[in-house]
PDB file of C-alpha atoms in Angstrom:
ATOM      1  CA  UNK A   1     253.350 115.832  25.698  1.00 83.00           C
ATOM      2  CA  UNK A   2     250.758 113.313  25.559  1.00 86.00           C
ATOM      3  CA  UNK A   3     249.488 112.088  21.960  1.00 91.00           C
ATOM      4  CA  UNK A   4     246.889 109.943  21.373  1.00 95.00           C
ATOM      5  CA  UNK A   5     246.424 107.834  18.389  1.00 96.00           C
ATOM      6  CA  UNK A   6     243.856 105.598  16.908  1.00 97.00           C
ATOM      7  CA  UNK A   7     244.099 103.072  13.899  1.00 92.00           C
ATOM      8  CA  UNK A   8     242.359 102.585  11.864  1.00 92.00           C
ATOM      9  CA  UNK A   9     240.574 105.584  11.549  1.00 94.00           C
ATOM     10  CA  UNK A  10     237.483 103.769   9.523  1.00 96.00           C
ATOM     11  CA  UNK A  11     236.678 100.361   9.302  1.00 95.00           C
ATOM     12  CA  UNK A  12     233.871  98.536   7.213  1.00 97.00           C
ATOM     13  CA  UNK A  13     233.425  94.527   8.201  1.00 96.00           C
ATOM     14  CA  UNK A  14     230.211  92.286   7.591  1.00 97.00           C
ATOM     15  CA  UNK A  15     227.675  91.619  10.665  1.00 97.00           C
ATOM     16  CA  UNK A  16     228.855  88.861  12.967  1.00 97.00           C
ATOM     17  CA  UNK A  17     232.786  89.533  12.846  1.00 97.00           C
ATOM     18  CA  UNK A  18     234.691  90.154  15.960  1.00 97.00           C
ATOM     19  CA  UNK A  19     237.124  92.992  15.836  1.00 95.00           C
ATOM     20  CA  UNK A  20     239.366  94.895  17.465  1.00 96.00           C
ATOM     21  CA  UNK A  21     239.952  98.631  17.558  1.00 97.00           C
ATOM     22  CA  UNK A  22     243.420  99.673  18.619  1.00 97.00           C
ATOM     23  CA  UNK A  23     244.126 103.273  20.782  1.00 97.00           C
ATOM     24  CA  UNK A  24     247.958 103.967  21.581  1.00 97.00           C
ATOM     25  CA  UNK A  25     249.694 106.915  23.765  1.00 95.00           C
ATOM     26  CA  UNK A  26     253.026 108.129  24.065  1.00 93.00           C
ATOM     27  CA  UNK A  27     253.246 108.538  27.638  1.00 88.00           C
ATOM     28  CA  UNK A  28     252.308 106.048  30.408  1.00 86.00           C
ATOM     29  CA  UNK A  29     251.619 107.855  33.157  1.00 86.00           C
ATOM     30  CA  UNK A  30     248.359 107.283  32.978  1.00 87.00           C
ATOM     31  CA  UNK A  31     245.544 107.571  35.833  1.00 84.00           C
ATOM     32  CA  UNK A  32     242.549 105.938  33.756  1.00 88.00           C
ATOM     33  CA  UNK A  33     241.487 105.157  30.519  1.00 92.00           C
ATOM     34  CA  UNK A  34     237.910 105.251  28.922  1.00 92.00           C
ATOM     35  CA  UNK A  35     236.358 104.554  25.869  1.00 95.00           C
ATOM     36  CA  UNK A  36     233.322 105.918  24.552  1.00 94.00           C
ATOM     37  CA  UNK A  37     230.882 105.724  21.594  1.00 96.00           C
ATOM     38  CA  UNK A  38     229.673 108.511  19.182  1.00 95.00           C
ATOM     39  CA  UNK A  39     227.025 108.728  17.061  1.00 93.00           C
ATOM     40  CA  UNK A  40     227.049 111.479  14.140  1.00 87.00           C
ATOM     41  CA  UNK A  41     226.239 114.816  15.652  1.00 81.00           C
ATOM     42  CA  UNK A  42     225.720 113.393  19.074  1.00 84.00           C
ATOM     43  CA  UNK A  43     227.602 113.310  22.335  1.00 87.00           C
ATOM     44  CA  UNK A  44     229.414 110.820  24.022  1.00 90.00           C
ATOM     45  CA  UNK A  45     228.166 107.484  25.630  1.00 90.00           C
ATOM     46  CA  UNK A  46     230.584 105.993  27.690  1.00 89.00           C
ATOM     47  CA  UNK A  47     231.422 102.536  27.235  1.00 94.00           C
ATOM     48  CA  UNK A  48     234.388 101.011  29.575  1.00 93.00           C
ATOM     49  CA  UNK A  49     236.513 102.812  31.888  1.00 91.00           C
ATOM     50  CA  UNK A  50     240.091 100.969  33.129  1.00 92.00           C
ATOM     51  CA  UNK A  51     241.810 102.461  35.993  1.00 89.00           C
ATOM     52  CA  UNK A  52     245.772 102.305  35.506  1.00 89.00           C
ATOM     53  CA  UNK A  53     246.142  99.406  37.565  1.00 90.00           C
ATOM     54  CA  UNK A  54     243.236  97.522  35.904  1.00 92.00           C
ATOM     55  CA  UNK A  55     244.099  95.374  32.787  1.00 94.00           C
ATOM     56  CA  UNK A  56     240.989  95.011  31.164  1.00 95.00           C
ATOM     57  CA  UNK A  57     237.530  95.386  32.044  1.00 95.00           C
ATOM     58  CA  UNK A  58     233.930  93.726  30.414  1.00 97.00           C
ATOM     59  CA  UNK A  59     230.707  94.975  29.576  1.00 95.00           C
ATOM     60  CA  UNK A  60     228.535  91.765  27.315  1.00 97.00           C
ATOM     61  CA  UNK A  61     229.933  91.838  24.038  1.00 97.00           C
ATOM     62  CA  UNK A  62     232.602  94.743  24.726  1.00 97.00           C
ATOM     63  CA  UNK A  63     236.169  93.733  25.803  1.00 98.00           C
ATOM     64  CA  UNK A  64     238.820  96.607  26.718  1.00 97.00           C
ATOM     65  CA  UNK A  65     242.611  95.850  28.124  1.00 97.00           C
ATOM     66  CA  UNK A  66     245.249  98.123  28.952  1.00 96.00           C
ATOM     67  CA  UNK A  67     249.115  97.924  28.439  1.00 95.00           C
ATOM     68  CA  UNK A  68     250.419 100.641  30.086  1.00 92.00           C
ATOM     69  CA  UNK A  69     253.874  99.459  29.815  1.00 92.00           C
ATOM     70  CA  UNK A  70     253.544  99.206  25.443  1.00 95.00           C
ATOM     71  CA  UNK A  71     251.231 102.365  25.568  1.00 95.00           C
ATOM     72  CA  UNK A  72     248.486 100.584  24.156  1.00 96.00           C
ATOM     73  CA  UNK A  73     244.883  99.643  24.293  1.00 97.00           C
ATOM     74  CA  UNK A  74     242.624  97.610  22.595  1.00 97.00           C
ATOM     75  CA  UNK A  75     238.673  97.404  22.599  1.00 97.00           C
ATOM     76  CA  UNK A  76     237.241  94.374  21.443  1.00 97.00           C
ATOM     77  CA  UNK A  77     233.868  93.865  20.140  1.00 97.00           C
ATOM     78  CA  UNK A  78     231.996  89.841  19.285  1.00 98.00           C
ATOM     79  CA  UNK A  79     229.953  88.845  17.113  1.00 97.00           C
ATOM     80  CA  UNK A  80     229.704  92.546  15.867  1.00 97.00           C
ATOM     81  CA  UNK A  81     225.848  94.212  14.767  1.00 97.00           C
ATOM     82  CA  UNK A  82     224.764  97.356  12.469  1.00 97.00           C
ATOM     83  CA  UNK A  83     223.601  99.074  15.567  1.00 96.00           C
ATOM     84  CA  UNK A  84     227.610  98.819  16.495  1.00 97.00           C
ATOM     85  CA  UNK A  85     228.249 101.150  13.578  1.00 97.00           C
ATOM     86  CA  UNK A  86     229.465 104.474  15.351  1.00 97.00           C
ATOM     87  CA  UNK A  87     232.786 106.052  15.549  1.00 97.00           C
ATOM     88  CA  UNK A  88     234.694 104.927  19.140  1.00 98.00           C
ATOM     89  CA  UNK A  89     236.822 107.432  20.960  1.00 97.00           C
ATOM     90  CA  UNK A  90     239.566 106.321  23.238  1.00 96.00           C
ATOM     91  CA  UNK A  91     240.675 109.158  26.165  1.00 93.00           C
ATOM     92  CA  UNK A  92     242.437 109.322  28.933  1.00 90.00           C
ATOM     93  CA  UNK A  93     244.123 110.938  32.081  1.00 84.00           C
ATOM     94  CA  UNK A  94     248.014 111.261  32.687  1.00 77.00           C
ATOM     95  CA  UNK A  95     248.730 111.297  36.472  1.00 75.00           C
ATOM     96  CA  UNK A  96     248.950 114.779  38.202  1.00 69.00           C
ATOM     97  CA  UNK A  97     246.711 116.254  35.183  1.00 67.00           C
ATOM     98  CA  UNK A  98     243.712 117.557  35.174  1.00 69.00           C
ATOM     99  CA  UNK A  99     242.219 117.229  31.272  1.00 75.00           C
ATOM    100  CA  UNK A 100     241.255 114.229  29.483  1.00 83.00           C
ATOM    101  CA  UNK A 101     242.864 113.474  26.127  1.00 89.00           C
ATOM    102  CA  UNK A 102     241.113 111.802  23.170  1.00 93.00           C
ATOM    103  CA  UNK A 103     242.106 110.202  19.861  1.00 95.00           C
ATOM    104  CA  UNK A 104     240.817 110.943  16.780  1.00 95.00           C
ATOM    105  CA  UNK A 105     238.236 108.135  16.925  1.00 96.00           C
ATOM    106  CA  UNK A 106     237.635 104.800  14.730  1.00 97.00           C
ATOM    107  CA  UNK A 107     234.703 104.833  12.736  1.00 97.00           C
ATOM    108  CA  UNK A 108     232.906 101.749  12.572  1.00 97.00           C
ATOM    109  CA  UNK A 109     230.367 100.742  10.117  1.00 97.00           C
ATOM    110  CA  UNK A 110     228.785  97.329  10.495  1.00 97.00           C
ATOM    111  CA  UNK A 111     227.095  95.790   7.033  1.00 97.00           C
ATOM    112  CA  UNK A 112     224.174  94.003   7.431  1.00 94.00           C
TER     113      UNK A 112
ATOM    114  CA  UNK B  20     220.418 108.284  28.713  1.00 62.00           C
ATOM    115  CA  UNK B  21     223.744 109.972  30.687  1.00 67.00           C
ATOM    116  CA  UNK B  22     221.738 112.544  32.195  1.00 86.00           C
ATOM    117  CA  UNK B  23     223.648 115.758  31.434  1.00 93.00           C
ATOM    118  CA  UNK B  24     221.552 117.974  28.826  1.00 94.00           C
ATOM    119  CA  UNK B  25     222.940 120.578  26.782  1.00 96.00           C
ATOM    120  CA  UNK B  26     221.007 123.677  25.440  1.00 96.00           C
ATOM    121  CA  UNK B  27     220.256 124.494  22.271  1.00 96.00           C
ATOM    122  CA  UNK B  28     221.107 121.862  20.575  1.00 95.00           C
ATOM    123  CA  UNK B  29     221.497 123.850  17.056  1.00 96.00           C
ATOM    124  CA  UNK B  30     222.557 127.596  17.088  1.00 96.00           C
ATOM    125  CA  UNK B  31     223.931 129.826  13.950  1.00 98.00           C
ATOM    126  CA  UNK B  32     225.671 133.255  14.781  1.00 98.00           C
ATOM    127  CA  UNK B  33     227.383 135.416  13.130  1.00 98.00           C
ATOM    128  CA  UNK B  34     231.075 136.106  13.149  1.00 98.00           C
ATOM    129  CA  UNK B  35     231.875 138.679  16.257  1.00 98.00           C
ATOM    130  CA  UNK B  36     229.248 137.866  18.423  1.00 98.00           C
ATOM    131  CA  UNK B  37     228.707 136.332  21.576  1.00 98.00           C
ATOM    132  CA  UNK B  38     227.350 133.239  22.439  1.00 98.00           C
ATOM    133  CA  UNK B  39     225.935 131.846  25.544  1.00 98.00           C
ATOM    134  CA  UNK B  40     226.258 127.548  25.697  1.00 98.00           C
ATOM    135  CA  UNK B  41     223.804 125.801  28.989  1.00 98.00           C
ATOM    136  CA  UNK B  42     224.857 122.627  30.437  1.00 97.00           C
ATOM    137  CA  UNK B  43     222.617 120.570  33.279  1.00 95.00           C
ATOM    138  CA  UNK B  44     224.388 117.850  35.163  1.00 90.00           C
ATOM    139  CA  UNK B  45     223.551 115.081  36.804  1.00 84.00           C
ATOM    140  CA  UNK B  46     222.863 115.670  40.658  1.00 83.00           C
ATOM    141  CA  UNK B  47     226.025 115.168  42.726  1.00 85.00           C
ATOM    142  CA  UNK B  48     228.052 115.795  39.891  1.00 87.00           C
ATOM    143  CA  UNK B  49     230.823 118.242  41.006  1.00 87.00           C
ATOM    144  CA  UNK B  50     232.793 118.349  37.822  1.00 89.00           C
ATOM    145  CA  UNK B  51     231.789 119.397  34.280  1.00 92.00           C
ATOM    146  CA  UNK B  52     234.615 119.878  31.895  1.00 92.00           C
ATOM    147  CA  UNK B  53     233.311 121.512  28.326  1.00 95.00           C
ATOM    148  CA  UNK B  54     234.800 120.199  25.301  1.00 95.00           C
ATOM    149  CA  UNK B  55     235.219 121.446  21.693  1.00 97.00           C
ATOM    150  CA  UNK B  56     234.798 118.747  18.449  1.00 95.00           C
ATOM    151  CA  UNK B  57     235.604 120.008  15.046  1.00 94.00           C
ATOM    152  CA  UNK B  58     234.429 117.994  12.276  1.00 89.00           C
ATOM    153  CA  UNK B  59     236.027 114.586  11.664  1.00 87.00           C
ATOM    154  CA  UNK B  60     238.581 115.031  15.161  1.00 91.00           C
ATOM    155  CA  UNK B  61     238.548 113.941  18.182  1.00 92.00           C
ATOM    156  CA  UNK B  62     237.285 116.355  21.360  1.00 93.00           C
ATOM    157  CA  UNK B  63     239.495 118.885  22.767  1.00 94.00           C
ATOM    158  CA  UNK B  64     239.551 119.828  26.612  1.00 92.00           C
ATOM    159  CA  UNK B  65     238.565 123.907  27.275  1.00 95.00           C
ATOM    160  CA  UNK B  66     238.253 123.738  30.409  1.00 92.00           C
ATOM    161  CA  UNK B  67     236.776 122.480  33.726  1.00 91.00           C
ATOM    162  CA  UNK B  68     234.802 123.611  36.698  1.00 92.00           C
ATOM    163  CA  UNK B  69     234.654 121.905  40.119  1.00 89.00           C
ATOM    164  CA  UNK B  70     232.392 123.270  42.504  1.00 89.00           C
ATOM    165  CA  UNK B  71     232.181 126.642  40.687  1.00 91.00           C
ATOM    166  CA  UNK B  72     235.757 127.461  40.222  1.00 92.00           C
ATOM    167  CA  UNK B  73     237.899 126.479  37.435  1.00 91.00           C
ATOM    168  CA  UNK B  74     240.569 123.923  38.127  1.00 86.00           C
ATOM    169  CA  UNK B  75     242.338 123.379  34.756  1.00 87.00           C
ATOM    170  CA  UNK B  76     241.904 124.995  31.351  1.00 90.00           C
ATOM    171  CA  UNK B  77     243.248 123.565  27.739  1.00 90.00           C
ATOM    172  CA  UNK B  78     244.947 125.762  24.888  1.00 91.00           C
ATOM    173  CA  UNK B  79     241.987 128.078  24.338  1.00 96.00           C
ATOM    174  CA  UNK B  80     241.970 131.868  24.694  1.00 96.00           C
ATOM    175  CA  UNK B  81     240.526 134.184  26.989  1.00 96.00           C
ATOM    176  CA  UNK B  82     237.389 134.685  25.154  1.00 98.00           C
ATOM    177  CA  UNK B  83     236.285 131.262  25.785  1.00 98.00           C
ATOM    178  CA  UNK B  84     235.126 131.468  29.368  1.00 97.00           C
ATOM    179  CA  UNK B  85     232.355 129.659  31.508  1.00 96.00           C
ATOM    180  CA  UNK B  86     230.419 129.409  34.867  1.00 96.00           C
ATOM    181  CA  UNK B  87     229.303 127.129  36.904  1.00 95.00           C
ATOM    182  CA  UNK B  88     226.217 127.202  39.370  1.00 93.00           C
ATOM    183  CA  UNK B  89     225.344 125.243  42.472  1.00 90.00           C
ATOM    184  CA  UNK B  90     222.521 124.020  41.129  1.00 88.00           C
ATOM    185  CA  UNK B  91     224.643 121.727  39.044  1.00 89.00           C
ATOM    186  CA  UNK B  92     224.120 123.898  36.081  1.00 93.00           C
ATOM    187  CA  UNK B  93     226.909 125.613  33.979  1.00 96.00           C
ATOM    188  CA  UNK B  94     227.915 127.530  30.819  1.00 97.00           C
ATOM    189  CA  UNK B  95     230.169 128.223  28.527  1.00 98.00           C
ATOM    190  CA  UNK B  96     230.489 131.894  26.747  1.00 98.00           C
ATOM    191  CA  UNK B  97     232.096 132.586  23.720  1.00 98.00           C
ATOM    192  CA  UNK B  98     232.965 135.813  22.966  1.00 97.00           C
ATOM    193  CA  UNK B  99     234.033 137.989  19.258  1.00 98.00           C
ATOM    194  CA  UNK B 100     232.673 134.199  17.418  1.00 98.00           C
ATOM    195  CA  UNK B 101     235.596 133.521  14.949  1.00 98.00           C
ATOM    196  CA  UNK B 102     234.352 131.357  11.562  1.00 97.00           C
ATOM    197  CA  UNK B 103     236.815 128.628  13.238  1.00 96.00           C
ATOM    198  CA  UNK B 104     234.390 128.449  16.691  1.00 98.00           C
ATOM    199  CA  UNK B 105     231.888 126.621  14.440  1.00 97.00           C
ATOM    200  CA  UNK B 106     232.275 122.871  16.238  1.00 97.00           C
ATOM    201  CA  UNK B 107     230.062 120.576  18.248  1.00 96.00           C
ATOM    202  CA  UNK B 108     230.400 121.983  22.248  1.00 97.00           C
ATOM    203  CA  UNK B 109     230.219 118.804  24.608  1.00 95.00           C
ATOM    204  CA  UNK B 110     229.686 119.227  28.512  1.00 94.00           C
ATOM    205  CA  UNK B 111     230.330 116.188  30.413  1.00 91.00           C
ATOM    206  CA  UNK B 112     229.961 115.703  33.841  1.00 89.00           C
ATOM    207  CA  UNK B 113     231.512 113.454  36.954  1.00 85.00           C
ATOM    208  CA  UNK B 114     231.510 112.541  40.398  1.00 82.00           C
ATOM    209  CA  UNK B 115     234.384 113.317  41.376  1.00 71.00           C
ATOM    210  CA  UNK B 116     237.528 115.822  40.319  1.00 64.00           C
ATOM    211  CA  UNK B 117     239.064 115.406  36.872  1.00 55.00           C
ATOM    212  CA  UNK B 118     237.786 111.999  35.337  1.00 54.00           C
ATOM    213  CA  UNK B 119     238.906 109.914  38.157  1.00 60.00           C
ATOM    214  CA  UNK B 120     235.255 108.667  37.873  1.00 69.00           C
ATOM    215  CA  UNK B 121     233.178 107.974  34.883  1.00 75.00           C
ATOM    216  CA  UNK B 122     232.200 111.130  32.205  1.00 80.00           C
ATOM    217  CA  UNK B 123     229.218 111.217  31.204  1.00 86.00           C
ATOM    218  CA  UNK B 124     228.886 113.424  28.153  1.00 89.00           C
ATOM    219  CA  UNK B 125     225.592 115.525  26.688  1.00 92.00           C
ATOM    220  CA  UNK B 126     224.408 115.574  23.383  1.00 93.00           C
ATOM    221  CA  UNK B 127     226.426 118.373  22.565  1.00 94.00           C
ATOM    222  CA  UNK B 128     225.578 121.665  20.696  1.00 96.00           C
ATOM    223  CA  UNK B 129     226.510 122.199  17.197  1.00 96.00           C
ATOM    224  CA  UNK B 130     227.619 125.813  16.515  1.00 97.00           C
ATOM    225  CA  UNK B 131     227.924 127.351  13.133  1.00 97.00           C
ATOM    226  CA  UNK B 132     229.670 130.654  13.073  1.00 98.00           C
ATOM    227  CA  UNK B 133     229.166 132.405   9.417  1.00 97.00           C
TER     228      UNK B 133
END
């Protein structure tokens, strides 16, 4: 059974840091990875998506790689803002199944 | 702006009732998969439509059901509302089946069962 875990599970750093939020699963037969973004009491705004036989994949200050072999991802984020603050969500797809998994989320509050 | 909109955004019942949940996704969209988010967790899959029959459903019982329409529309119904139903209900929608492609999500409803 696929689990999904994300640490930490709240992090507080000053504006201007880079950091790193880290997303790990059990089982990696994985078809595709995506991270999203949630604002409280809101949906879901997707942020990168990494097919299994993608490593990583950009979008301006948002880094994500995937290590399917060490059941891992990480999503990196420069020179971090307040309008970062948000809780991040890390899902994905095992091979041959049909429902996306998610973590528990990182939330992420950026001080100004 | 993902382009999937979820109606009503707020909605109270009452415990053993029935509730009716409206998704709109974006055109071309084949797949919407509905999602339940309790406070403080992660989502968790209920199930999902492709081109109005249901391909895979998670560990939720019968009284959760849903339809979907070809006019890229769907819903989910919950029936004899349990205090535990109260969540946020997230559609999201993608090209193709599963999420081979991108999800985009709506803005969920929150349901409070009392």
């Amino acid at each position: 059974k696929q689990e999904v875990t994300q640490i930490p599970a709240a992090l507080s750093v000053p504006e201007g840091e880079n950091l790193v939020l880290n997303c790990s699963f059990t089982d990696s037969a994985i078809y595709n990875l995506q991270w999203f973004r949630q604002d409280p009491g809101k949906g879901l705004t997707s942020l990168l998506l990494i097919q299994s036989s993608q490593r990583e994949q950009t979008s301006g200050r948002l880094n994500a790689s995937l290590d399917k072999s060490s059941g891992r991802s990480t999503l990196y984020i420069a020179a971090s803002q307040p309008g970062d603050s948000a809780t991040y969500l890390c899902a994905l797809l095992n091979t041959g199944g049909f429902k996306t998994i998610f973590g528990a989320g990182t939330r992420l509050f950026v001080k100004a | 702006e993902t382009g999937v909109t979820q109606s009503p955004t707020h909605l109270i019942k009452t415990r053993g009732q029935q509730v009716t949940l409206r998704c709109s996704s974006q055109s071309g969209h084949n797949t919407v998969s509905w999602y339940q988010q309790a406070l403080g967790q992660g989502p968790q899959f209920i199930f999902q439509y492709y081109r109005e029959e249901e391909n895979g459903r998670g560990n939720f019982p019968p009284r959760f059901s849903g339809l979907q329409f070809p006019n890229y529309s769907s819903e989910l119904n919950v029936n004899a509302l349990e205090l535990d139903d109260s969540a946020l209900y997230l559609c999201a929608s993608s090209e193709g089946t599963y999420f081979h492609t991108e999800a985009f999500f709506g803005q969920g409803t929150r349901l409070t069962v009392v």
